[in-house]
C-alpha positions as MATLAB code, in Angstrom:
seq = 'MHIVVTGGAGFIGANFVHHVVREHPGTQVTVLDALTYAGDRRSLDPVADKITFVTGDVADAATVDPLVAAADAVVHFAAESHNDNSLAQPWPFVQTNVVGTYTLLEAVRKHGRRLHHVSTDEVYGDLELDDPAKFTPETAYNPSSPYSSTKAASDMLVRAWVRSFGVAATISNCSNNYGPYQHVEKFIPRQVTNVIDGVRPKLYGTGANVRDWIHVDDHNAAVWQVLTRGQVGQTYLIGADGEVDNKTVVETLLELMGQPSDAYDLVSDRPGHDLRYAIDATRLRDELGWTPKYTSFRDGLAATVDWYRANEAWWRPQKNATEAKYATLGR';
ca = [
       4.065  -24.012   -4.875;
       7.715  -22.951   -4.701;
       8.225  -19.278   -3.871;
      11.309  -17.088   -3.663;
      11.109  -14.470   -0.903;
      13.550  -11.611   -1.444;
      14.563   -9.772    1.685;
      13.340  -12.748    3.701;
      15.723  -12.064    6.599;
      14.404   -8.545    7.055;
      11.587   -7.531    9.364;
       8.484   -8.018    7.214;
      10.043  -10.655    4.975;
      11.090  -12.874    7.875;
       7.658  -12.661    9.394;
       6.168  -13.568    6.013;
       8.382  -16.666    5.863;
       7.165  -17.638    9.342;
       3.577  -17.104    8.183;
       3.973  -19.281    5.100;
       5.725  -22.114    6.947;
       3.095  -22.018    9.694;
      -0.073  -21.497    7.652;
       0.827  -23.067    4.274;
       3.218  -25.944    5.104;
       3.072  -27.436    1.610;
       4.838  -24.382    0.177;
       8.530  -24.621   -0.656;
      10.321  -21.416    0.388;
      13.672  -20.090   -0.826;
      14.891  -16.930    0.858;
      17.235  -14.513   -0.930;
      18.821  -11.863    1.316;
      22.017   -9.845    1.127;
      22.218   -9.748    4.953;
      22.910   -6.041    5.131;
      22.600   -4.474    8.588;
      18.778   -4.656    8.466;
      18.731   -8.368    7.573;
      19.305  -10.874   10.351;
      19.472  -14.561    9.598;
      18.677  -15.308   13.234;
      15.151  -14.094   12.522;
      14.706  -17.305   10.506;
      16.203  -19.667   13.098;
      12.789  -21.090   14.157;
      12.101  -22.192   10.534;
      15.674  -22.746    9.286;
      15.130  -26.478    8.736;
      12.033  -25.853    6.613;
      13.445  -23.347    4.100;
      16.385  -22.823    1.741;
      18.512  -19.752    2.397;
      20.644  -18.022   -0.246;
      22.911  -15.090    0.592;
      22.917  -12.695   -2.339;
      22.012   -9.307   -3.765;
      18.646   -8.865   -5.483;
      20.408   -6.592   -7.987;
      22.781   -9.382   -9.059;
      21.253  -11.054  -12.130;
      23.596  -14.045  -11.931;
      22.200  -14.867   -8.467;
      18.585  -13.977   -9.148;
      18.043  -15.695  -12.518;
      18.484  -19.356  -11.473;
      16.406  -18.870   -8.316;
      13.512  -17.411  -10.282;
      13.839  -20.144  -12.943;
      13.409  -22.833  -10.266;
      10.390  -21.228   -8.606;
       6.726  -20.623   -9.382;
       6.497  -17.132   -7.876;
       8.523  -14.363   -6.277;
       7.477  -12.221   -3.321;
       9.653   -9.130   -3.374;
      10.258   -7.608    0.068;
      13.934   -6.689   -0.408;
      14.380   -2.942    0.039;
      16.352   -0.279    1.786;
      13.624    1.275    3.908;
      14.817    3.804    6.488;
      14.038    7.442    5.694;
      16.878    8.890    7.826;
      19.385    6.604    6.114;
      18.112    7.634    2.676;
      18.710   11.281    3.511;
      22.284   10.554    4.588;
      23.191    8.123    1.785;
      20.723    7.789   -1.084;
      22.674    5.469   -3.409;
      21.947    2.135   -1.657;
      18.245    2.929   -2.029;
      18.623    3.416   -5.778;
      20.687    0.230   -6.089;
      18.381   -2.059   -4.113;
      14.950   -0.549   -4.663;
      15.281    0.405   -8.334;
      18.034   -1.744   -9.852;
      17.031   -4.705   -7.692;
      13.402   -4.520   -8.810;
      14.468   -4.167  -12.451;
      16.658   -7.267  -12.105;
      13.765   -9.288  -10.689;
      11.373   -8.079  -13.369;
      13.733   -9.200  -16.108;
      14.065  -12.626  -14.486;
      10.320  -13.199  -14.046;
       9.768  -11.911  -17.580;
      12.351  -14.349  -18.964;
      10.983  -17.363  -17.095;
       7.267  -16.504  -17.064;
       6.937  -16.438  -13.311;
       4.455  -14.719  -10.993;
       5.677  -11.661   -9.041;
       4.223   -9.861   -6.083;
       5.920   -6.537   -5.342;
       5.665   -5.227   -1.771;
       5.696   -1.455   -1.529;
       4.777    1.337    0.860;
       2.126    4.007    1.287;
       4.942    6.580    1.470;
       4.967    6.712   -2.342;
       1.817    8.840   -2.062;
       3.502   11.519    0.049;
       1.484   12.656    3.023;
      -1.901   14.047    4.021;
      -2.806   17.030    6.179;
      -3.518   16.200    9.812;
      -7.112   17.475    9.525;
      -7.791   15.973    6.080;
     -10.478   13.228    6.165;
      -9.076   11.691    2.946;
      -7.165    8.397    2.784;
      -4.805    6.970    0.183;
      -6.474    4.869   -2.504;
      -4.984    3.007   -5.481;
      -5.865    6.057   -7.589;
      -3.985    8.566   -5.390;
      -1.275   10.381   -7.332;
       2.316    9.594   -6.389;
       4.089   12.352   -4.480;
       7.155   10.879   -2.721;
       9.130   13.161   -0.439;
      12.385   11.341    0.380;
      15.032    9.293   -1.443;
      13.481    6.204    0.154;
       9.905    6.834   -0.962;
      10.973    8.102   -4.387;
      12.921    4.886   -5.099;
       9.961    2.808   -3.982;
       7.735    4.868   -6.272;
      10.182    4.198   -9.105;
      10.076    0.462   -8.395;
       6.251    0.483   -8.481;
       6.327    2.244  -11.836;
       8.753   -0.331  -13.220;
       6.431   -3.153  -12.171;
       3.470   -1.466  -13.850;
       5.493   -0.887  -17.016;
       6.603   -4.524  -17.192;
       2.991   -5.663  -16.718;
       1.746   -3.453  -19.535;
       4.703   -3.674  -21.924;
       5.722   -7.307  -21.484;
       2.736   -9.039  -19.928;
       4.516   -9.872  -16.663;
       2.118  -11.461  -14.167;
       2.625   -9.076  -11.284;
       0.680   -7.446   -8.486;
       1.630   -4.571   -6.173;
       0.680   -3.881   -2.568;
       1.262   -0.602   -0.765;
       1.115   -0.989    2.991;
       0.996    1.359    5.929;
       3.514    1.287    8.822;
       4.248   -2.173   10.186;
       5.126   -3.140   13.731;
       5.754   -6.453   15.479;
       8.490   -9.052   16.155;
      11.931   -8.959   14.530;
      11.857   -5.262   13.617;
      15.277   -3.580   13.734;
      15.736   -1.305   16.759;
      16.423    1.702   14.494;
      12.673    1.858   13.779;
      10.295    3.971   15.827;
       8.384    1.440   17.970;
      11.217   -1.055   18.730;
      13.619    1.808   19.431;
      11.329    3.293   22.042;
      10.436   -0.074   23.569;
      14.105   -1.054   23.917;
      14.939    2.409   25.284;
      12.399    1.957   28.062;
      13.767   -1.525   28.802;
      17.197    0.109   29.135;
      15.888    2.883   31.369;
      16.209    5.529   28.675;
      13.428    8.018   28.034;
      11.803    7.658   24.574;
      12.369   10.404   22.014;
       9.774   12.020   19.765;
      10.455   14.005   16.602;
       8.974   17.487   16.676;
       5.800   17.586   18.763;
       4.768   13.983   18.103;
       1.728   15.092   16.085;
       2.672   13.091   12.957;
       0.160   10.316   12.261;
       0.885    6.836   10.961;
      -1.631    4.130    9.972;
      -0.263    1.190   11.970;
      -0.699   -2.476   11.052;
       0.673   -5.542   12.771;
       3.127   -7.367   10.548;
       1.133  -10.617   10.822;
      -1.934   -8.891    9.386;
       0.153   -7.409    6.569;
       1.579  -10.782    5.642;
      -1.776  -12.546    5.705;
      -2.918   -9.923    3.189;
       0.196  -10.406    1.022;
      -0.542  -14.146    0.806;
      -4.113  -13.377   -0.284;
      -2.904  -11.014   -3.010;
      -0.253  -13.482   -4.194;
      -2.659  -16.398   -4.469;
      -5.948  -14.698   -5.313;
      -5.195  -11.169   -6.459;
      -5.888   -9.904   -9.967;
      -2.744   -9.624  -12.088;
      -1.869   -5.995  -12.819;
      -3.833   -4.756   -9.829;
      -2.641   -2.645   -6.880;
      -3.930   -3.445   -3.388;
      -3.575   -1.109   -0.444;
      -3.073   -2.864    2.894;
      -4.153   -1.095    6.081;
      -5.945   -1.909    9.319;
      -7.576    1.454   10.138;
      -4.823    2.033   12.697;
      -4.289    5.805   12.539;
      -2.418    6.938   15.662;
      -0.205    9.953   16.233;
       3.347    9.362   17.408;
       2.729   11.024   20.765;
      -0.081    8.565   21.512;
       2.102    5.623   20.432;
       4.791    6.587   22.926;
       2.342    7.340   25.720;
       0.618    3.976   25.172;
       3.800    1.947   25.213;
       4.965    3.784   28.358;
       1.706    2.865   30.073;
       2.030   -0.751   28.911;
       5.557   -0.853   30.328;
       4.557    0.571   33.723;
       5.998    4.050   33.187;
       4.407    7.536   33.476;
       2.812    8.385   30.147;
       4.737   11.676   29.930;
       8.212   10.151   30.525;
       9.562   11.057   27.063;
      11.629   13.837   25.454;
      11.016   15.907   22.327;
      13.863   16.224   19.819;
      14.248   18.258   16.633;
      12.113   17.098   13.731;
      13.775   15.359   10.823;
      13.869   16.895    7.324;
      10.857   16.124    5.158;
       8.951   14.384    7.941;
       5.582   13.419    6.413;
       2.568   14.574    8.417;
       0.005   11.797    8.058;
      -0.554    8.513    6.267;
      -3.951    6.804    5.992;
      -4.912    3.750    3.957;
      -8.228    2.897    2.299;
      -8.093   -0.933    2.046;
     -11.577   -1.315    0.565;
     -10.412   -3.215   -2.538;
      -8.467   -5.733   -0.449;
     -11.335   -6.298    1.957;
     -14.122   -6.458   -0.643;
     -12.370   -8.386   -3.380;
     -10.282  -10.819   -1.339;
     -12.186  -10.886    1.957;
      -9.195   -9.956    4.088;
      -9.688   -8.599    7.620;
      -7.030   -7.867   10.261;
      -6.578  -10.005   13.341;
      -5.376   -7.064   15.417;
      -8.294   -4.630   15.296;
      -6.957   -2.903   18.401;
      -3.602   -1.121   18.066;
      -3.150   -1.281   21.817;
      -3.457   -5.079   21.795;
      -0.960   -5.417   18.967;
       1.441   -3.032   20.689;
       1.167   -4.997   23.940;
       2.064   -8.213   22.116;
       5.014   -6.441   20.488;
       6.296   -5.103   23.834;
       6.074   -8.642   25.251;
       8.114  -10.009   22.330;
      10.942   -7.490   22.766;
      11.017   -8.129   26.515;
      11.329  -11.877   25.855;
      13.863  -11.630   23.013;
      16.611   -9.325   24.242;
      19.240  -11.725   22.864;
      17.924  -10.944   19.374;
      17.923   -7.141   19.537;
      20.746   -6.394   21.974;
      23.579   -6.742   19.391;
      21.958   -4.019   17.253;
      21.245   -1.536   20.019;
      24.553    0.148   20.821;
      25.460    0.845   17.189;
      21.977    2.193   16.505;
      22.020    4.588   19.464;
      25.554    5.742   18.594;
      24.342    6.658   15.130;
      21.324    8.557   16.460;
      23.553   10.376   18.966;
      25.541   11.902   16.134;
      22.240   13.203   14.648;
      21.053   14.545   17.990;
      18.042   12.239   17.911;
];
């Protein structure tokens, strides 16, 4: 099989490329990435001789069309994905997440190719902290930021192209990922690299917000299962029963890094900060037999801390600019 991976130099996409090269070596992989600030070609250095890399914008039909024509399937990771950035500058999120997905859909429609669209649980909005419910494929969409609203729009486009034009597509909505090659602007790598630099971690609000964490390797193993065995037109939720509040995340990583568990600071909450996410992955587990490797969040977090300690050369160039940006926001 020949697959095109959009956003394959980003965090989840790059780890997916590593997964495919490692676990499915007969697969031909072409990566399409615009190499914006969140894409780093160095993330693909270990597999560079085993893939084809194309620099380009997923919203550019002239670039996308011939790549899709030459492939059997497309796995669509490319997205603008940072909530704070979407609040400050929404347009790139519309361009990449909505226009980019439309452009891909028209290409796979034209050439009759398979598409898997990678989305987020944030399209469902949030849950109350004391609510026992979890998101399911039937949960109504209720996005709360420019980021999540553009991802919701892209999901709706995929569903419309499946129903209206018979495009062979699937969707997955995943909970919060963590692991190697994640940009230091994100919550876990930012706090890990702060501790490495002797800087106290920062928590929005009181740290009570809950995320359903999943290691990126587990996410990508599930994406492969959906791509190769999933039912066309179906939506699969990907989660590893990893609900942890942000305060516990920071306290755990401080302990793992040999620091007092209370060595962090609270900062003002961000606008529209969702309270809780929780995924019901029953369909994925029952229909496709997927189970996570990292059943313990602490174990996955420990492996992630080890990776950032061992790979400072990868994240150091991003760090100063990221912290300068957060300083202007008081965060």
